[in-house]
Amino acid sequence: MSVTYTRMSKVPTHLTAVFVAKGKPFELQSRPTPKAGPSKLLIAVKLVALSPEDHIMRSQGFFVPSYPAILGFDISDLVLEVGDDVPTGTTDDGTGLFFQPGITRVAAYSVGFWKFGDQDYGSLPRTVLCSLAACCDKDSSFAAVYATAGLANAKYVASLGADRVFDYRDLQVVDAIVSAAMGDGVVIRQCFLAMGELAPCQAVLKAFLGGDGHGEKKKAKIGSVSSILPGAEVVIGVEAIFVQP
């Protein structure tokens, strides 16, 4: 947040990205800068991380009971103010954890998520990236990793160990993944959904839900770092779970 003072009231304010309605772009607005309450820090947000939950909360209104709302999770930069009971290292030997306004820099998890978009919390929203990774197996043994990424990051993702990288913007990406797997002789049973849509993962796994040659139907699993939204389509044989750290 960039803290300024209005000429008339001398009330500190900061520029904030505000969501005015579900699925709508944010608007930059000035908000009164809150004071740091007991055991709390007020942080000047200069850097933010990417979170799939931000995308879901913006597009689906997940965990946002009312608007306008301010979202955001991972933040970092300078401590501006500390509340009561926050150690500053000036009244003790300074050997423990302490925070000095204007000096201490932190990486933190904003309480905005637990405040359901309350306008006094949160950090700036950030750019949305999409990715889908599938773990493949042949005869129940690990065989390969297929991943999706934008064209600009394809070589980088491959350097991390992905056996194949597909362009998630390709309208036929599901067919491309399925065809490649069949050509490689692997059967996709697991998918890790880092960010993006659930449906493409389900579509890929659904293509490999056949029997194992002994009349037994194989099941597939999706591990998602985002919460599975209510009303999401259910594909028989494909289990989707929220992997919560």
mmCIF file of C-alpha atoms in Angstrom:
data_model
loop_
_atom_site.group_PDB
_atom_site.id
_atom_site.type_symbol
_atom_site.label_atom_id
_atom_site.label_comp_id
_atom_site.label_asym_id
_atom_site.label_seq_id
_atom_site.Cartn_x
_atom_site.Cartn_y
_atom_site.Cartn_z
ATOM 1 C CA MET A 1 0.000 0.000 0.000
ATOM 2 C CA SER A 2 1.181 3.505 -0.708
ATOM 3 C CA VAL A 3 0.276 5.693 2.264
ATOM 4 C CA THR A 4 -0.640 9.326 1.618
ATOM 5 C CA TYR A 5 -2.363 12.081 3.590
ATOM 6 C CA THR A 6 -5.359 14.023 2.359
ATOM 7 C CA ARG A 7 -4.847 17.792 2.468
ATOM 8 C CA MET A 8 -8.033 18.563 4.378
ATOM 9 C CA SER A 9 -8.426 15.822 6.966
ATOM 10 C CA LYS A 10 -4.831 14.662 7.441
ATOM 11 C CA VAL A 11 -6.223 11.122 7.561
ATOM 12 C CA PRO A 12 -3.708 8.613 6.166
ATOM 13 C CA THR A 13 -4.961 6.742 3.109
ATOM 14 C CA HIS A 14 -3.586 4.155 0.727
ATOM 15 C CA LEU A 15 -4.304 3.119 -2.845
ATOM 16 C CA THR A 16 -6.151 -0.196 -2.995
ATOM 17 C CA ALA A 17 -7.345 -2.578 -5.698
ATOM 18 C CA VAL A 18 -11.034 -3.066 -4.898
ATOM 19 C CA PHE A 19 -13.358 -5.675 -6.381
ATOM 20 C CA VAL A 20 -16.732 -4.045 -6.862
ATOM 21 C CA ALA A 21 -18.650 -7.150 -8.006
ATOM 22 C CA LYS A 22 -18.138 -10.850 -8.670
ATOM 23 C CA GLY A 23 -16.134 -11.507 -11.811
ATOM 24 C CA LYS A 24 -15.536 -7.823 -12.509
ATOM 25 C CA PRO A 25 -12.112 -6.164 -12.900
ATOM 26 C CA PHE A 26 -10.791 -4.344 -9.868
ATOM 27 C CA GLU A 27 -10.870 -0.594 -9.466
ATOM 28 C CA LEU A 28 -8.158 1.495 -7.826
ATOM 29 C CA GLN A 29 -9.596 3.409 -4.886
ATOM 30 C CA SER A 30 -8.268 5.302 -1.879
ATOM 31 C CA ARG A 31 -9.009 3.724 1.468
ATOM 32 C CA PRO A 32 -8.383 4.981 5.025
ATOM 33 C CA THR A 33 -5.275 3.286 6.348
ATOM 34 C CA PRO A 34 -6.149 1.321 9.514
ATOM 35 C CA LYS A 35 -4.097 1.469 12.677
ATOM 36 C CA ALA A 36 -2.189 -1.590 13.773
ATOM 37 C CA GLY A 37 -4.290 -3.241 16.446
ATOM 38 C CA PRO A 38 -3.016 -5.283 19.398
ATOM 39 C CA SER A 39 -0.511 -7.957 18.333
ATOM 40 C CA LYS A 40 -0.806 -6.844 14.680
ATOM 41 C CA LEU A 41 1.468 -5.292 12.070
ATOM 42 C CA LEU A 42 0.698 -2.677 9.436
ATOM 43 C CA ILE A 43 2.788 -3.500 6.339
ATOM 44 C CA ALA A 44 3.509 -1.403 3.252
ATOM 45 C CA VAL A 45 2.725 -3.953 0.540
ATOM 46 C CA LYS A 46 5.237 -3.692 -2.300
ATOM 47 C CA LEU A 47 5.493 -7.307 -3.444
ATOM 48 C CA VAL A 48 2.792 -9.966 -3.786
ATOM 49 C CA ALA A 49 2.788 -13.617 -4.824
ATOM 50 C CA LEU A 50 0.526 -15.512 -7.207
ATOM 51 C CA SER A 51 -2.293 -17.508 -5.639
ATOM 52 C CA PRO A 52 -4.958 -19.581 -7.412
ATOM 53 C CA GLU A 53 -7.368 -18.716 -4.616
ATOM 54 C CA ASP A 54 -7.255 -15.072 -5.701
ATOM 55 C CA HIS A 55 -8.524 -16.059 -9.132
ATOM 56 C CA ILE A 56 -11.330 -18.181 -7.713
ATOM 57 C CA MET A 57 -12.395 -15.545 -5.204
ATOM 58 C CA ARG A 58 -12.466 -12.886 -7.930
ATOM 59 C CA SER A 59 -14.241 -14.920 -10.603
ATOM 60 C CA GLN A 60 -16.566 -17.021 -8.430
ATOM 61 C CA GLY A 61 -17.057 -14.857 -5.352
ATOM 62 C CA PHE A 62 -15.801 -17.732 -3.203
ATOM 63 C CA PHE A 63 -15.647 -16.684 0.489
ATOM 64 C CA VAL A 64 -16.728 -13.136 -0.390
ATOM 65 C CA PRO A 65 -20.130 -12.475 1.234
ATOM 66 C CA SER A 66 -20.427 -8.848 0.130
ATOM 67 C CA TYR A 67 -18.903 -6.194 -2.106
ATOM 68 C CA PRO A 68 -16.831 -4.092 -2.446
ATOM 69 C CA ALA A 69 -14.065 -6.443 -1.294
ATOM 70 C CA ILE A 70 -10.281 -6.484 -1.088
ATOM 71 C CA LEU A 71 -8.497 -9.782 -1.700
ATOM 72 C CA GLY A 72 -4.925 -10.967 -1.468
ATOM 73 C CA PHE A 73 -2.739 -13.457 0.402
ATOM 74 C CA ASP A 74 1.044 -13.513 0.218
ATOM 75 C CA ILE A 75 2.683 -10.140 0.781
ATOM 76 C CA SER A 76 6.026 -8.670 1.691
ATOM 77 C CA ASP A 77 7.893 -5.446 2.425
ATOM 78 C CA LEU A 78 8.329 -2.874 5.158
ATOM 79 C CA VAL A 79 6.665 -2.783 8.573
ATOM 80 C CA LEU A 80 5.074 0.645 8.991
ATOM 81 C CA GLU A 81 3.495 0.336 12.403
ATOM 82 C CA VAL A 82 3.173 -2.171 15.234
ATOM 83 C CA GLY A 83 0.330 -2.668 17.660
ATOM 84 C CA ASP A 84 0.401 -3.194 21.388
ATOM 85 C CA ASP A 85 2.162 -6.350 22.588
ATOM 86 C CA VAL A 86 4.322 -6.571 19.443
ATOM 87 C CA PRO A 87 8.007 -6.899 20.444
ATOM 88 C CA THR A 88 10.210 -4.186 18.944
ATOM 89 C CA GLY A 89 13.547 -5.132 20.508
ATOM 90 C CA THR A 90 13.907 -1.748 22.203
ATOM 91 C CA THR A 91 12.833 -2.717 25.706
ATOM 92 C CA ASP A 92 14.520 -6.113 26.075
ATOM 93 C CA ASP A 93 17.740 -7.832 25.065
ATOM 94 C CA GLY A 94 16.475 -8.174 21.483
ATOM 95 C CA THR A 95 17.346 -11.848 21.217
ATOM 96 C CA GLY A 96 13.866 -12.962 20.181
ATOM 97 C CA LEU A 97 11.656 -12.129 17.228
ATOM 98 C CA PHE A 98 10.927 -8.405 17.030
ATOM 99 C CA PHE A 99 9.667 -5.835 14.538
ATOM 100 C CA GLN A 100 10.893 -2.258 14.211
ATOM 101 C CA PRO A 101 8.704 0.167 12.217
ATOM 102 C CA GLY A 102 10.508 1.601 9.204
ATOM 103 C CA ILE A 103 13.309 -0.958 9.497
ATOM 104 C CA THR A 104 11.972 -4.524 9.584
ATOM 105 C CA ARG A 105 11.005 -6.128 6.293
ATOM 106 C CA VAL A 106 8.780 -9.182 6.327
ATOM 107 C CA ALA A 107 7.211 -11.820 4.140
ATOM 108 C CA ALA A 108 3.734 -12.524 5.441
ATOM 109 C CA TYR A 109 0.381 -14.160 4.851
ATOM 110 C CA SER A 110 -2.371 -11.555 4.801
ATOM 111 C CA VAL A 111 -5.362 -12.190 7.029
ATOM 112 C CA GLY A 112 -7.589 -10.955 4.200
ATOM 113 C CA PHE A 113 -8.801 -14.474 3.339
ATOM 114 C CA TRP A 114 -10.096 -15.046 6.852
ATOM 115 C CA LYS A 115 -11.700 -11.594 6.844
ATOM 116 C CA PHE A 116 -13.804 -12.506 3.780
ATOM 117 C CA GLY A 117 -12.731 -9.523 1.689
ATOM 118 C CA ASP A 118 -13.042 -6.948 4.476
ATOM 119 C CA GLN A 119 -11.829 -3.631 3.084
ATOM 120 C CA ASP A 120 -9.434 -3.061 5.970
ATOM 121 C CA TYR A 121 -7.387 -6.142 5.077
ATOM 122 C CA GLY A 122 -5.880 -7.902 2.098
ATOM 123 C CA SER A 123 -3.219 -7.104 -0.464
ATOM 124 C CA LEU A 124 -3.249 -6.159 -4.122
ATOM 125 C CA PRO A 125 -4.626 -8.847 -6.450
ATOM 126 C CA ARG A 126 -2.270 -10.233 -9.016
ATOM 127 C CA THR A 127 -1.989 -11.720 -12.489
ATOM 128 C CA VAL A 128 -3.581 -15.111 -13.036
ATOM 129 C CA LEU A 129 -1.521 -17.972 -14.425
ATOM 130 C CA CYS A 130 -2.878 -21.371 -15.377
ATOM 131 C CA SER A 131 -1.188 -24.751 -15.221
ATOM 132 C CA LEU A 132 -2.130 -28.412 -15.184
ATOM 133 C CA ALA A 133 0.236 -31.230 -14.415
ATOM 134 C CA ALA A 134 -0.533 -34.903 -14.862
ATOM 135 C CA CYS A 135 1.384 -37.825 -13.411
ATOM 136 C CA CYS A 136 1.231 -40.788 -15.707
ATOM 137 C CA ASP A 137 1.694 -44.468 -14.956
ATOM 138 C CA LYS A 138 2.000 -47.673 -16.936
ATOM 139 C CA ASP A 139 1.000 -50.911 -15.207
ATOM 140 C CA SER A 140 0.738 -48.987 -11.912
ATOM 141 C CA SER A 141 4.343 -47.749 -11.952
ATOM 142 C CA PHE A 142 5.409 -44.130 -12.317
ATOM 143 C CA ALA A 143 6.413 -43.364 -15.897
ATOM 144 C CA ALA A 144 6.316 -39.688 -16.874
ATOM 145 C CA VAL A 145 5.189 -36.171 -16.064
ATOM 146 C CA TYR A 146 3.120 -34.094 -18.462
ATOM 147 C CA ALA A 147 2.696 -30.399 -17.726
ATOM 148 C CA THR A 148 1.003 -27.343 -19.189
ATOM 149 C CA ALA A 149 2.411 -23.840 -19.390
ATOM 150 C CA GLY A 150 2.415 -20.771 -21.589
ATOM 151 C CA LEU A 151 4.729 -20.886 -24.601
ATOM 152 C CA ALA A 152 7.104 -18.417 -22.957
ATOM 153 C CA ASN A 153 7.674 -20.804 -20.028
ATOM 154 C CA ALA A 154 7.629 -24.138 -21.859
ATOM 155 C CA LYS A 155 11.413 -24.592 -21.960
ATOM 156 C CA TYR A 156 11.744 -23.625 -18.321
ATOM 157 C CA VAL A 157 9.071 -26.109 -17.206
ATOM 158 C CA ALA A 158 10.763 -28.820 -19.270
ATOM 159 C CA SER A 159 14.070 -28.012 -17.565
ATOM 160 C CA LEU A 160 12.420 -28.739 -14.218
ATOM 161 C CA GLY A 161 11.840 -32.325 -15.320
ATOM 162 C CA ALA A 162 8.562 -32.442 -17.260
ATOM 163 C CA ASP A 163 8.688 -35.067 -20.008
ATOM 164 C CA ARG A 164 6.215 -33.169 -22.171
ATOM 165 C CA VAL A 165 4.925 -29.594 -21.953
ATOM 166 C CA PHE A 166 1.669 -28.498 -23.590
ATOM 167 C CA ASP A 167 0.344 -25.022 -24.292
ATOM 168 C CA TYR A 168 -2.616 -24.503 -21.975
ATOM 169 C CA ARG A 169 -3.974 -21.829 -24.330
ATOM 170 C CA ASP A 170 -4.390 -24.419 -27.103
ATOM 171 C CA LEU A 171 -8.119 -25.065 -27.506
ATOM 172 C CA GLN A 172 -7.280 -28.717 -28.236
ATOM 173 C CA VAL A 173 -4.904 -29.156 -25.323
ATOM 174 C CA VAL A 174 -6.943 -32.000 -23.782
ATOM 175 C CA ASP A 175 -6.873 -33.974 -27.038
ATOM 176 C CA ALA A 176 -3.162 -33.251 -27.419
ATOM 177 C CA ILE A 177 -2.372 -34.618 -23.951
ATOM 178 C CA VAL A 178 -4.504 -37.718 -24.440
ATOM 179 C CA SER A 179 -2.991 -38.442 -27.870
ATOM 180 C CA ALA A 180 0.556 -37.974 -26.588
ATOM 181 C CA ALA A 181 -0.033 -40.297 -23.643
ATOM 182 C CA MET A 182 -1.479 -42.992 -25.854
ATOM 183 C CA GLY A 183 1.454 -42.620 -28.216
ATOM 184 C CA ASP A 184 3.884 -42.899 -25.316
ATOM 185 C CA GLY A 185 2.077 -45.961 -23.994
ATOM 186 C CA VAL A 186 1.199 -44.462 -20.624
ATOM 187 C CA VAL A 187 -2.091 -44.259 -18.736
ATOM 188 C CA ILE A 188 -2.856 -41.047 -16.870
ATOM 189 C CA ARG A 189 -4.311 -41.719 -13.409
ATOM 190 C CA GLN A 190 -3.337 -38.664 -11.378
ATOM 191 C CA CYS A 191 -3.457 -34.927 -11.967
ATOM 192 C CA PHE A 192 -2.081 -32.063 -9.896
ATOM 193 C CA LEU A 193 -4.068 -28.891 -10.509
ATOM 194 C CA ALA A 194 -1.818 -26.001 -9.554
ATOM 195 C CA MET A 195 -4.008 -23.350 -11.155
ATOM 196 C CA GLY A 196 -6.625 -23.172 -13.862
ATOM 197 C CA GLU A 197 -9.843 -25.048 -14.482
ATOM 198 C CA LEU A 198 -10.994 -28.373 -13.070
ATOM 199 C CA ALA A 199 -12.805 -29.500 -16.223
ATOM 200 C CA PRO A 200 -9.704 -30.051 -18.446
ATOM 201 C CA CYS A 201 -8.145 -32.243 -15.766
ATOM 202 C CA GLN A 202 -11.330 -34.264 -15.527
ATOM 203 C CA ALA A 203 -11.508 -34.591 -19.311
ATOM 204 C CA VAL A 204 -7.949 -35.940 -19.542
ATOM 205 C CA LEU A 205 -8.459 -38.469 -16.750
ATOM 206 C CA LYS A 206 -11.852 -39.533 -18.082
ATOM 207 C CA ALA A 207 -10.170 -40.707 -21.275
ATOM 208 C CA PHE A 208 -8.221 -43.290 -19.268
ATOM 209 C CA LEU A 209 -10.952 -44.713 -17.055
ATOM 210 C CA GLY A 210 -11.111 -48.026 -18.882
ATOM 211 C CA GLY A 211 -10.565 -51.419 -17.276
ATOM 212 C CA ASP A 212 -7.218 -52.967 -16.448
ATOM 213 C CA GLY A 213 -7.738 -56.069 -18.566
ATOM 214 C CA HIS A 214 -9.163 -58.035 -15.662
ATOM 215 C CA GLY A 215 -12.585 -56.440 -15.599
ATOM 216 C CA GLU A 216 -11.669 -53.982 -12.864
ATOM 217 C CA LYS A 217 -12.331 -50.289 -13.430
ATOM 218 C CA LYS A 218 -9.468 -48.001 -12.472
ATOM 219 C CA LYS A 219 -10.122 -44.752 -10.642
ATOM 220 C CA ALA A 220 -8.316 -41.430 -11.023
ATOM 221 C CA LYS A 221 -7.519 -38.589 -8.640
ATOM 222 C CA ILE A 222 -7.034 -34.838 -8.895
ATOM 223 C CA GLY A 223 -5.117 -32.999 -6.210
ATOM 224 C CA SER A 224 -6.031 -29.317 -6.335
ATOM 225 C CA VAL A 225 -4.303 -26.463 -4.525
ATOM 226 C CA SER A 226 -7.551 -24.498 -4.799
ATOM 227 C CA SER A 227 -10.762 -25.360 -3.007
ATOM 228 C CA ILE A 228 -13.226 -27.427 -5.026
ATOM 229 C CA LEU A 229 -16.123 -25.054 -5.542
ATOM 230 C CA PRO A 230 -19.687 -26.134 -4.725
ATOM 231 C CA GLY A 231 -21.545 -27.174 -7.844
ATOM 232 C CA ALA A 232 -18.427 -28.349 -9.695
ATOM 233 C CA GLU A 233 -19.182 -31.101 -12.199
ATOM 234 C CA VAL A 234 -18.695 -34.614 -10.878
ATOM 235 C CA VAL A 235 -17.103 -37.205 -13.158
ATOM 236 C CA ILE A 236 -17.731 -40.780 -12.041
ATOM 237 C CA GLY A 237 -14.428 -42.477 -11.369
ATOM 238 C CA VAL A 238 -12.519 -39.203 -10.934
ATOM 239 C CA GLU A 239 -12.031 -37.941 -7.381
ATOM 240 C CA ALA A 240 -11.053 -34.301 -6.867
ATOM 241 C CA ILE A 241 -9.654 -33.265 -3.501
ATOM 242 C CA PHE A 242 -8.440 -29.984 -2.046
ATOM 243 C CA VAL A 243 -4.817 -30.372 -0.956
ATOM 244 C CA GLN A 244 -4.581 -28.064 2.047
ATOM 245 C CA PRO A 245 -1.133 -27.320 3.458
#
